[in-house]
Backbone as JSON, one array per atom type, in Angstrom:
{
  "sequence": "XXXXXXXXXXXXXXXXXXXXXXXXXXXXXXXXXXXXXXXXXXXXXXXXXXXXXXXXXXXXXXXXXXXXXXXXXXXXXXXXXXXXXXXXXXXXXXXXXXXXXXXXXXXXXXXXXXXXXXXXXXXXXXXXXXXXXXXXXXXXXXXXXXXXXXXXXXXXXXXXXXXXXXXXXXXXXXXXXXXXXXXXXXXXXXXXXXXXXXXXXXXXXXXXXXXXXXXXXXXXXXXXXXXXXXXX",
  "N": [[-26.36, 6.64, -15.65], [-27.6, 4.15, -15.73], [-26.58, 2.93, -13.39], [-27.47, 4.76, -11.49], [-30.27, 4.4, -11.62], [-30.33, 1.71, -10.95], [-29.32, 1.6, -8.27], [-31.2, 3.23, -6.99], [-33.48, 1.73, -7.41], [-32.9, -0.59, -5.96], [-32.82, 0.5, -3.37], [-35.41, 1.48, -3.2], [-36.78, -0.91, -3.08], [-35.74, -1.87, -0.64], [-36.68, 0.1, 1.13], [-39.42, -0.22, 0.74], [-39.71, -2.76, 1.78], [-39.25, -2.3, 4.53], [-41.43, -0.6, 5.11], [-43.55, -2.31, 4.51], [-43.2, -4.26, 6.45], [-43.83, -2.8, 8.71], [-46.46, -2.11, 8.12], [-47.86, -4.55, 7.57], [-47.01, -6.31, 9.49], [-47.08, -9.37, 11.09], [-48.46, -10.59, 9.11], [-47.92, -12.56, 6.72], [-49.13, -13.36, 4.41], [-50.23, -11.14, 3.01], [-47.87, -9.76, 2.42], [-46.71, -11.66, 0.78], [-48.44, -11.59, -1.43], [-47.81, -9.06, -2.47], [-45.13, -9.51, -3.21], [-45.53, -11.46, -5.17], [-46.92, -9.98, -7.07], [-44.95, -8.13, -7.83], [-43.08, -9.91, -8.92], [-44.54, -10.91, -11.08], [-44.79, -8.57, -12.59], [-42.1, -8.18, -13.2], [-41.61, -10.45, -14.76], [-43.27, -9.92, -16.95], [-42.08, -7.55, -17.88], [-39.55, -8.5, -18.65], [-40.18, -9.86, -20.93], [-41.17, -7.93, -22.61], [-39.3, -5.78, -22.9], [-36.91, -6.7, -24.39], [-37.87, -6.61, -27.01], [-37.89, -4.0, -27.76], [-36.46, -1.44, -29.72], [-33.44, -1.89, -31.73], [-31.49, -4.74, -32.01], [-27.97, -5.38, -31.84], [-26.04, -6.8, -34.48], [-24.92, -10.19, -34.31], [-21.54, -10.99, -33.31], [-18.96, -11.63, -35.69], [-16.93, -13.15, -34.88], [-15.51, -16.32, -34.11], [-16.83, -18.77, -31.75], [-14.74, -19.86, -30.25], [-12.76, -17.95, -30.19], [-12.95, -15.99, -28.15], [-12.28, -17.49, -25.9], [-9.59, -17.81, -26.15], [-8.42, -15.46, -25.43], [-6.72, -14.0, -22.85], [-7.52, -12.53, -19.7], [-6.38, -9.33, -19.21], [-3.98, -8.02, -16.82], [-4.52, -5.33, -15.77], [-7.33, -5.23, -16.1], [-8.11, -7.31, -14.48], [-7.38, -6.28, -12.0], [-9.07, -4.06, -11.93], [-11.52, -5.4, -11.82], [-11.27, -6.67, -9.35], [-11.25, -4.42, -7.7], [-13.85, -3.47, -8.15], [-15.26, -5.62, -7.09], [-14.49, -5.34, -4.44], [-15.75, -2.94, -3.81], [-18.47, -3.78, -3.79], [-18.32, -5.66, -1.76], [-17.72, -4.05, 0.48], [-19.98, -2.41, 0.42], [-22.07, -4.25, 0.91], [-21.33, -5.19, 3.44], [-21.51, -2.83, 4.93], [-24.26, -2.29, 4.69], [-25.43, -4.43, 6.11], [-24.36, -3.89, 8.62], [-25.42, -1.41, 9.27], [-27.98, -1.9, 10.15], [-27.63, -2.9, 12.76], [-26.18, -0.78, 13.78], [-27.97, 1.36, 13.72], [-29.86, 0.43, 15.53], [-28.47, -0.12, 17.98], [-26.39, 1.85, 18.39], [-27.45, 4.34, 17.59], [-30.0, 4.11, 18.53], [-32.58, 4.17, 17.25], [-35.77, 4.01, 15.5], [-37.26, 1.33, 13.47], [-38.22, 2.5, 11.15], [-36.57, 4.75, 10.91], [-34.12, 3.54, 10.54], [-34.58, 2.4, 8.06], [-34.68, 4.79, 6.65], [-32.02, 5.56, 6.84], [-30.78, 3.55, 5.3], [-32.0, 4.15, 2.89], [-30.86, 6.62, 2.35], [-28.23, 5.85, 1.75], [-28.58, 4.54, -0.73], [-29.71, 6.58, -2.36], [-27.68, 8.57, -2.44], [-25.5, 7.16, -3.41], [-26.41, 6.67, -5.95], [-26.57, 9.35, -6.86], [-23.87, 10.04, -6.71], [-22.89, 8.3, -8.64], [-24.11, 9.33, -10.93], [-22.93, 11.85, -10.94], [-20.25, 11.15, -11.38], [-20.42, 10.22, -14.0], [-21.22, 12.59, -15.26], [-19.04, 14.29, -14.78], [-17.05, 12.91, -16.13], [-17.88, 12.89, -18.79], [-17.21, 12.23, -22.08], [-15.02, 10.73, -21.56], [-12.99, 8.35, -19.71], [-12.56, 8.73, -16.47], [-10.26, 7.82, -14.53], [-8.97, 9.08, -12.51], [-10.83, 9.83, -10.68], [-11.21, 7.67, -9.04], [-9.27, 7.25, -6.8], [-9.97, 9.57, -5.4], [-12.65, 9.1, -4.74], [-12.27, 6.79, -3.15], [-10.81, 7.84, -1.0], [-12.7, 9.61, 0.05], [-14.73, 7.82, 0.87], [-13.32, 6.41, 2.88], [-12.72, 8.47, 4.77], [-15.27, 9.45, 5.54], [-16.38, 7.1, 6.56], [-14.68, 6.68, 8.71], [-15.28, 8.9, 10.33], [-17.95, 8.32, 10.8], [-17.74, 5.97, 12.3], [-16.32, 6.85, 14.57], [-17.61, 9.18, 15.56], [-20.25, 9.35, 14.63], [-22.29, 7.98, 16.0], [-23.11, 9.61, 18.04], [-24.82, 11.49, 17.09], [-27.71, 11.7, 15.19], [-28.1, 13.28, 12.94], [-25.47, 13.74, 12.12], [-24.76, 11.14, 11.47], [-26.4, 10.71, 9.25], [-25.27, 12.62, 7.49], [-22.65, 11.61, 7.21], [-23.18, 9.09, 6.04], [-24.38, 9.92, 3.66], [-22.24, 11.32, 2.49], [-20.19, 9.35, 2.26], [-21.46, 7.56, 0.57], [-21.92, 9.04, -1.76], [-19.26, 9.46, -2.49], [-18.6, 6.82, -2.98], [-19.92, 6.3, -5.37], [-18.36, 7.85, -7.11], [-16.06, 6.36, -6.99], [-16.77, 3.86, -8.05], [-17.99, 4.01, -10.67], [-16.07, 4.93, -12.75], [-14.33, 2.7, -12.76], [-16.02, 0.63, -13.55], [-16.76, 1.53, -16.1], [-14.25, 1.55, -17.31], [-13.6, -1.18, -17.31], [-15.54, -2.19, -19.09], [-14.97, -0.71, -21.42], [-12.3, -1.3, -22.06], [-12.23, -4.01, -22.39], [-11.73, -6.49, -24.84], [-13.78, -6.81, -27.75], [-14.41, -9.42, -28.58], [-14.2, -10.89, -26.27], [-15.61, -9.6, -24.35], [-18.09, -10.15, -23.05], [-17.37, -12.46, -21.62], [-15.36, -11.47, -19.93], [-16.8, -9.59, -18.43], [-18.52, -11.37, -17.2], [-16.7, -12.8, -15.59], [-15.95, -10.73, -13.88], [-18.42, -10.25, -12.61], [-18.69, -12.68, -11.28], [-16.57, -12.5, -9.43], [-17.58, -10.34, -7.98], [-19.96, -11.37, -6.76], [-18.93, -13.42, -5.22], [-17.48, -11.85, -3.45], [-19.58, -10.49, -2.16], [-20.83, -12.63, -0.9], [-18.71, -13.36, 0.77], [-18.69, -11.15, 2.44], [-20.8, -11.57, 4.17], [-19.8, -13.64, 5.75], [-17.61, -12.33, 6.92], [-18.95, -10.34, 8.33], [-20.32, -11.91, 10.21], [-18.1, -12.92, 11.57], [-16.92, -10.59, 12.68], [-19.06, -9.51, 14.17], [-20.23, -11.6, 15.73], [-18.29, -13.7, 16.43], [-15.99, -12.18, 17.2], [-17.24, -10.26, 18.66], [-17.49, -7.46, 18.18], [-18.43, -4.0, 18.35], [-21.01, -2.23, 16.49], [-20.05, 0.4, 15.61]],
  "CA": [[-27.83, 6.58, -15.53], [-27.97, 2.77, -15.39], [-26.28, 2.68, -11.98], [-28.37, 5.62, -10.73], [-31.57, 3.72, -11.54], [-30.14, 0.44, -10.25], [-29.23, 1.83, -6.82], [-32.48, 3.75, -6.49], [-34.44, 0.62, -7.4], [-32.54, -1.44, -4.81], [-33.23, 1.17, -2.14], [-36.88, 1.51, -3.2], [-37.17, -2.23, -2.57], [-35.39, -1.92, 0.78], [-37.62, 0.98, 1.84], [-40.74, -0.85, 0.68], [-39.7, -3.87, 2.73], [-39.44, -1.76, 5.88], [-42.8, -0.1, 5.24], [-44.44, -3.48, 4.52], [-43.07, -4.89, 7.77], [-44.57, -1.97, 9.66], [-47.88, -2.11, 7.77], [-48.47, -5.87, 7.59], [-46.62, -7.05, 10.69], [-46.87, -10.81, 10.94], [-49.33, -11.09, 8.05], [-47.05, -12.91, 5.6], [-49.94, -13.55, 3.22], [-50.29, -9.88, 2.27], [-46.53, -9.51, 1.87], [-46.53, -12.61, -0.32], [-49.18, -11.08, -2.6], [-47.03, -7.97, -3.04], [-43.97, -10.12, -3.87], [-46.02, -12.14, -6.37], [-47.25, -8.93, -8.05], [-43.68, -7.6, -8.35], [-42.5, -10.96, -9.76], [-45.32, -10.94, -12.33], [-44.39, -7.38, -13.34], [-40.74, -8.42, -13.71], [-41.73, -11.43, -15.85], [-43.85, -9.21, -18.1], [-41.07, -6.61, -18.38], [-38.48, -9.25, -19.3], [-40.64, -10.28, -22.26], [-41.48, -6.76, -23.43], [-38.15, -4.93, -23.16], [-36.01, -7.11, -25.49], [-38.44, -6.31, -28.31], [-37.78, -2.57, -28.04], [-35.21, -1.04, -30.35], [-32.81, -2.82, -32.66], [-30.35, -5.42, -31.42], [-26.78, -5.42, -32.66], [-25.79, -8.07, -35.15], [-23.95, -11.01, -33.58], [-20.17, -10.85, -33.76], [-18.52, -12.64, -36.65], [-15.86, -13.94, -34.28], [-15.9, -17.7, -33.77], [-16.98, -18.92, -30.3], [-13.49, -20.2, -29.58], [-11.85, -16.81, -30.16], [-13.0, -15.35, -26.84], [-11.62, -18.32, -24.9], [-8.14, -17.72, -26.33], [-7.96, -14.17, -24.93], [-6.59, -13.97, -21.4], [-7.91, -11.25, -19.11], [-5.17, -8.59, -18.85], [-3.83, -7.7, -15.4], [-5.27, -4.12, -15.38], [-8.76, -5.54, -16.01], [-8.27, -8.14, -13.28], [-7.31, -5.35, -10.86], [-10.32, -3.27, -11.94], [-12.59, -6.3, -11.37], [-11.08, -6.84, -7.9], [-11.68, -3.17, -7.05], [-15.31, -3.46, -8.22], [-15.72, -6.61, -6.11], [-14.29, -4.76, -3.11], [-16.83, -1.96, -3.65], [-19.69, -4.48, -3.4], [-18.04, -6.26, -0.45], [-17.87, -3.01, 1.49], [-21.39, -1.98, 0.41], [-22.87, -5.28, 1.57], [-20.96, -5.2, 4.86], [-22.07, -1.61, 5.51], [-25.71, -2.39, 4.76], [-25.76, -5.31, 7.23], [-23.96, -3.27, 9.88], [-26.28, -0.25, 9.56], [-29.14, -2.38, 10.91], [-27.23, -2.93, 14.17], [-25.73, 0.56, 14.13], [-29.15, 2.16, 14.0], [-30.56, -0.09, 16.71], [-27.68, -0.07, 19.21], [-25.61, 3.08, 18.56], [-28.32, 5.51, 17.45], [-31.25, 3.82, 19.26], [-33.67, 4.73, 16.47], [-36.82, 3.07, 15.11], [-37.1, 0.63, 12.19], [-38.47, 3.45, 10.06], [-35.4, 5.61, 10.75], [-33.07, 2.69, 9.95], [-34.92, 2.36, 6.64], [-34.28, 6.08, 6.09], [-30.56, 5.52, 6.72], [-30.49, 2.72, 4.13], [-32.44, 4.9, 1.71], [-29.83, 7.64, 2.12], [-27.1, 5.2, 1.08], [-28.92, 4.3, -2.13], [-29.92, 7.84, -3.08], [-26.44, 9.3, -2.68], [-24.66, 6.37, -4.3], [-26.93, 6.98, -7.28], [-26.16, 10.7, -7.23], [-22.43, 9.98, -6.96], [-22.71, 7.63, -9.94], [-24.5, 10.29, -11.96], [-21.9, 12.9, -10.94], [-19.06, 10.6, -12.03], [-20.68, 10.24, -15.44], [-21.27, 13.98, -15.73], [-17.67, 14.82, -14.76], [-16.25, 12.19, -17.12], [-18.38, 13.16, -20.12], [-16.9, 11.16, -23.04], [-13.76, 10.1, -21.18], [-13.02, 7.5, -18.51], [-11.74, 9.48, -15.52], [-9.79, 6.96, -13.43], [-8.5, 9.95, -11.43], [-11.9, 9.93, -9.67], [-11.2, 6.48, -8.19], [-8.66, 7.52, -5.48], [-10.75, 10.61, -4.7], [-13.8, 8.42, -4.16], [-11.81, 5.9, -2.08], [-10.46, 8.68, 0.15], [-13.95, 10.09, 0.62], [-15.37, 6.7, 1.59], [-12.54, 6.12, 4.09], [-12.84, 9.55, 5.76], [-16.63, 9.5, 6.08], [-16.56, 5.91, 7.38], [-13.94, 6.91, 9.96], [-16.06, 9.83, 11.14], [-19.17, 7.61, 11.22], [-17.4, 5.03, 13.37], [-15.84, 7.53, 15.78], [-18.48, 10.24, 16.09], [-21.6, 9.34, 14.09], [-23.27, 7.46, 16.95], [-23.54, 10.64, 18.99], [-25.76, 12.4, 16.45], [-28.4, 11.13, 14.03], [-27.84, 14.17, 11.8], [-24.1, 13.47, 11.67], [-24.78, 9.83, 10.83], [-26.98, 10.92, 7.91], [-24.28, 13.33, 6.68], [-21.57, 10.67, 6.91], [-23.67, 8.09, 5.09], [-24.56, 10.59, 2.37], [-20.92, 11.63, 1.96], [-19.45, 8.15, 1.84], [-22.18, 6.95, -0.55], [-21.62, 9.86, -2.94], [-17.88, 9.15, -2.85], [-18.59, 5.46, -3.52], [-20.3, 6.41, -6.78], [-17.18, 8.34, -7.83], [-15.1, 5.25, -7.02], [-17.25, 2.67, -8.78], [-18.36, 4.22, -12.07], [-14.93, 4.89, -13.68], [-13.82, 1.33, -12.85], [-16.98, -0.14, -14.34], [-16.63, 1.99, -17.48], [-12.94, 1.11, -17.78], [-13.68, -2.62, -17.57], [-16.33, -2.4, -20.3], [-14.34, -0.09, -22.58], [-11.01, -1.9, -22.39], [-12.38, -5.43, -22.71], [-11.86, -6.7, -26.28], [-15.16, -7.15, -28.11], [-14.59, -10.87, -28.69], [-14.21, -11.51, -24.94], [-16.2, -8.66, -23.4], [-19.09, -10.83, -22.24], [-16.7, -13.37, -20.69], [-14.67, -10.68, -18.91], [-17.83, -9.05, -17.52], [-18.98, -12.5, -16.41], [-15.68, -13.05, -14.57], [-16.06, -9.65, -12.91], [-19.63, -10.5, -11.82], [-18.39, -13.81, -10.39], [-15.77, -11.93, -8.34], [-18.46, -9.5, -7.18], [-20.88, -12.13, -5.92], [-18.1, -14.09, -4.22], [-17.18, -10.83, -2.44], [-20.8, -10.25, -1.38], [-20.97, -13.81, -0.04], [-17.67, -13.27, 1.79], [-19.03, -10.09, 3.4], [-21.67, -12.15, 5.21], [-18.92, -14.35, 6.67], [-16.83, -11.34, 7.67], [-19.87, -9.7, 9.27], [-20.52, -12.87, 11.31], [-16.85, -13.0, 12.33], [-16.74, -9.36, 13.45], [-20.17, -9.27, 15.08], [-20.49, -12.71, 16.66], [-17.07, -14.35, 16.95], [-15.13, -11.19, 17.87], [-18.14, -9.42, 19.47], [-17.17, -6.04, 18.0], [-19.6, -3.13, 18.29], [-21.26, -1.73, 15.13], [-19.1, 1.47, 15.2]],
  "C": [[-28.28, 5.16, -15.16], [-27.74, 2.51, -13.92], [-27.18, 3.52, -11.08], [-29.71, 4.92, -10.53], [-31.47, 2.39, -10.79], [-30.15, 0.65, -8.74], [-30.54, 2.35, -6.25], [-33.54, 2.66, -6.47], [-34.19, -0.31, -6.22], [-33.05, -0.81, -3.52], [-34.75, 1.31, -2.06], [-37.41, 0.18, -2.66], [-36.91, -2.36, -1.08], [-36.38, -1.1, 1.61], [-39.01, 0.36, 1.87], [-40.82, -2.02, 1.65], [-39.93, -3.4, 4.16], [-40.85, -1.27, 6.11], [-43.8, -1.25, 5.29], [-44.41, -4.17, 5.87], [-43.88, -4.13, 8.81], [-46.07, -2.04, 9.4], [-48.54, -3.47, 7.98], [-48.13, -6.66, 8.84], [-46.38, -8.52, 10.37], [-47.72, -11.41, 9.82], [-48.52, -11.37, 6.78], [-47.85, -13.08, 4.31], [-50.0, -12.31, 2.37], [-48.95, -9.54, 1.64], [-46.27, -10.42, 0.68], [-47.24, -12.17, -1.58], [-48.42, -9.95, -3.28], [-45.83, -8.52, -3.8], [-44.39, -10.77, -5.19], [-46.33, -11.12, -7.47], [-45.98, -8.35, -8.67], [-43.03, -8.62, -9.28], [-43.23, -11.04, -11.11], [-44.96, -9.74, -13.21], [-43.01, -7.57, -13.97], [-40.78, -9.4, -14.88], [-42.27, -10.78, -17.12], [-42.81, -8.28, -18.72], [-39.98, -7.34, -19.15], [-38.87, -9.71, -20.7], [-40.83, -9.08, -23.19], [-40.21, -6.0, -23.84], [-37.24, -5.41, -24.28], [-36.56, -6.81, -26.88], [-38.33, -4.85, -28.7], [-36.44, -2.27, -28.71], [-34.64, -2.14, -31.24], [-31.58, -3.43, -32.01], [-29.18, -5.39, -32.38], [-26.63, -6.78, -33.31], [-24.78, -8.87, -34.35], [-22.56, -10.86, -34.18], [-19.81, -11.97, -34.73], [-17.39, -13.5, -36.09], [-16.38, -15.35, -33.98], [-15.98, -17.84, -32.26], [-15.68, -19.2, -29.58], [-12.54, -19.03, -29.44], [-11.79, -16.18, -28.78], [-12.22, -16.15, -25.8], [-10.1, -18.24, -25.0], [-7.57, -16.44, -25.74], [-7.91, -14.22, -23.41], [-6.94, -12.58, -20.88], [-6.65, -10.51, -18.66], [-5.17, -8.19, -17.38], [-4.58, -6.43, -15.0], [-6.77, -4.37, -15.24], [-9.06, -6.43, -14.82], [-8.29, -7.25, -12.04], [-8.58, -4.51, -10.78], [-11.48, -4.12, -11.42], [-12.49, -6.54, -9.87], [-11.54, -5.6, -7.14], [-13.21, -3.06, -7.05], [-15.89, -4.43, -7.2], [-15.58, -6.07, -4.69], [-15.35, -3.72, -2.81], [-18.1, -2.65, -3.15], [-19.53, -5.19, -2.06], [-18.29, -5.25, 0.65], [-19.32, -2.54, 1.58], [-22.27, -2.96, 1.17], [-22.61, -5.3, 3.07], [-21.57, -4.0, 5.58], [-23.58, -1.74, 5.69], [-26.15, -3.3, 5.91], [-25.47, -4.63, 8.56], [-24.86, -2.1, 10.27], [-27.5, -0.68, 10.38], [-28.82, -2.4, 12.41], [-26.82, -1.54, 14.66], [-26.92, 1.44, 14.52], [-29.84, 1.74, 15.29], [-29.77, 0.16, 17.99], [-26.96, 1.25, 19.44], [-26.49, 4.32, 18.52], [-29.63, 5.36, 18.21], [-32.46, 4.44, 18.56], [-34.63, 3.62, 16.05], [-36.47, 2.38, 13.79], [-37.27, 1.58, 11.02], [-37.25, 4.33, 9.83], [-34.23, 4.82, 10.18], [-33.31, 2.55, 8.45], [-34.5, 3.65, 5.95], [-32.76, 6.14, 5.91], [-30.14, 4.71, 5.49], [-30.88, 3.42, 2.84], [-31.43, 5.98, 1.34], [-28.64, 7.06, 1.37], [-27.4, 5.04, -0.41], [-29.05, 5.58, -2.93], [-28.59, 8.49, -3.42], [-25.42, 8.48, -3.45], [-25.1, 6.6, -5.74], [-26.5, 8.35, -7.75], [-24.66, 10.77, -7.51], [-22.11, 9.33, -8.29], [-23.02, 8.59, -11.08], [-23.44, 11.39, -12.08], [-20.63, 12.41, -11.63], [-19.22, 10.59, -13.54], [-20.67, 11.64, -16.01], [-19.87, 14.58, -15.79], [-16.84, 14.2, -15.89], [-16.61, 12.57, -18.54], [-18.03, 12.0, -21.05], [-15.58, 10.45, -22.73], [-14.01, 9.13, -20.03], [-12.04, 8.12, -17.51], [-11.34, 8.58, -14.35], [-9.24, 7.79, -12.27], [-9.57, 10.13, -10.35], [-11.84, 8.78, -8.66], [-10.51, 6.73, -6.84], [-9.39, 8.6, -4.69], [-11.95, 9.98, -4.01], [-13.39, 7.52, -3.01], [-11.47, 6.69, -0.82], [-11.71, 9.19, 0.84], [-14.67, 9.03, 1.42], [-14.65, 6.46, 2.92], [-12.76, 7.18, 5.17], [-14.23, 9.6, 6.38], [-16.93, 8.27, 6.94], [-15.87, 6.07, 8.74], [-14.73, 7.83, 10.88], [-17.33, 9.15, 11.66], [-18.87, 6.68, 12.39], [-17.02, 5.72, 14.67], [-16.87, 8.45, 16.4], [-19.94, 10.16, 15.66], [-22.65, 8.89, 15.06], [-23.81, 8.48, 17.92], [-24.62, 11.55, 18.41], [-26.38, 11.74, 15.23], [-28.13, 11.95, 12.78], [-26.45, 13.89, 11.23], [-24.02, 12.12, 10.97], [-25.34, 9.94, 9.42], [-25.97, 11.6, 6.99], [-23.14, 12.4, 6.26], [-21.99, 9.63, 5.88], [-23.87, 8.69, 3.7], [-23.22, 10.85, 1.71], [-20.19, 10.41, 1.46], [-20.14, 7.47, 0.65], [-21.93, 7.72, -1.84], [-20.21, 9.56, -3.43], [-17.77, 7.76, -3.45], [-18.98, 5.44, -4.99], [-19.14, 6.89, -7.64], [-16.13, 7.24, -7.98], [-15.5, 4.18, -8.02], [-17.41, 2.89, -10.28], [-17.17, 4.21, -13.03], [-14.36, 3.47, -13.85], [-14.72, 0.48, -13.73], [-16.88, 0.23, -15.82], [-15.32, 1.51, -18.09], [-12.98, -0.37, -18.15], [-14.43, -2.88, -18.88], [-15.61, -1.87, -21.55], [-13.09, -0.83, -23.03], [-11.09, -3.4, -22.67], [-12.52, -5.6, -24.22], [-13.24, -7.24, -26.62], [-15.39, -8.65, -28.11], [-14.72, -11.55, -27.33], [-14.92, -10.66, -23.91], [-17.21, -9.34, -22.48], [-18.45, -11.75, -21.21], [-16.01, -12.6, -19.58], [-15.66, -10.08, -17.92], [-18.4, -10.16, -16.64], [-18.01, -12.85, -15.29], [-15.77, -12.0, -13.47], [-17.28, -9.85, -12.01], [-19.42, -11.66, -10.85], [-17.59, -13.32, -9.18], [-16.67, -11.13, -7.39], [-19.33, -10.31, -6.24], [-20.15, -13.0, -4.9], [-17.78, -13.11, -3.09], [-18.39, -10.54, -1.56], [-21.05, -11.41, -0.42], [-19.96, -13.75, 1.1], [-18.0, -12.22, 2.84], [-19.94, -10.61, 4.51], [-20.83, -12.91, 6.23], [-18.1, -13.41, 7.53], [-17.71, -10.65, 8.72], [-20.12, -10.62, 10.47], [-19.28, -12.92, 12.19], [-16.69, -11.78, 13.24], [-17.81, -9.2, 14.53], [-20.32, -10.35, 16.15], [-19.22, -13.28, 17.28], [-16.19, -13.38, 17.73], [-15.91, -10.22, 18.75], [-17.77, -7.93, 19.4], [-18.46, -5.24, 17.88], [-19.8, -2.65, 16.86], [-20.32, -0.58, 14.72], [-17.72, 0.95, 14.87]]
}
């Protein structure tokens, strides 16, 4: 549910950005007012939400205990797989902008719809992974999700440019499969991290993730500009 809402919120922001560009055009002042209103809402929310419910008591472990625990190899591998998920997601999102413009020859609004499809079906795939897993961590979903992403991406690259409908189907399929890939890994990392070092291990995983997202921008530049490869 957390990932479902996260992805849908990200895509709501992406869709809103496209609609604002179309509505406001070059009027940056109006867009700035919208951004300021969203920032104010976020600031208010950050102050209100921590007061809801009851927080867990702090751990009795000493601060130095967590630093003595090394991150086990399976958790390192899970973190690398999660980082790869975000690397591929970021690369795909940047490429879809060119794919829609050059391969599909569609409008900005339709490109926004393509990006929205990615978010909606990644959220649905995340929810499905949670529903299938119930109270277990189903790592068997990870290779199934990876295979689905690979096959739909292959079809999108080879044949998706010939049909807008096919492009939508491929994006929906690969995004749903991505949710199946990501959720079990994320749950495994949280469940298997020892309580004394869980925050540190999640922090290491987040560091890997954002390094991967940063690297995706460099790879996109290399493929698009230096190697002059087409979006497909």
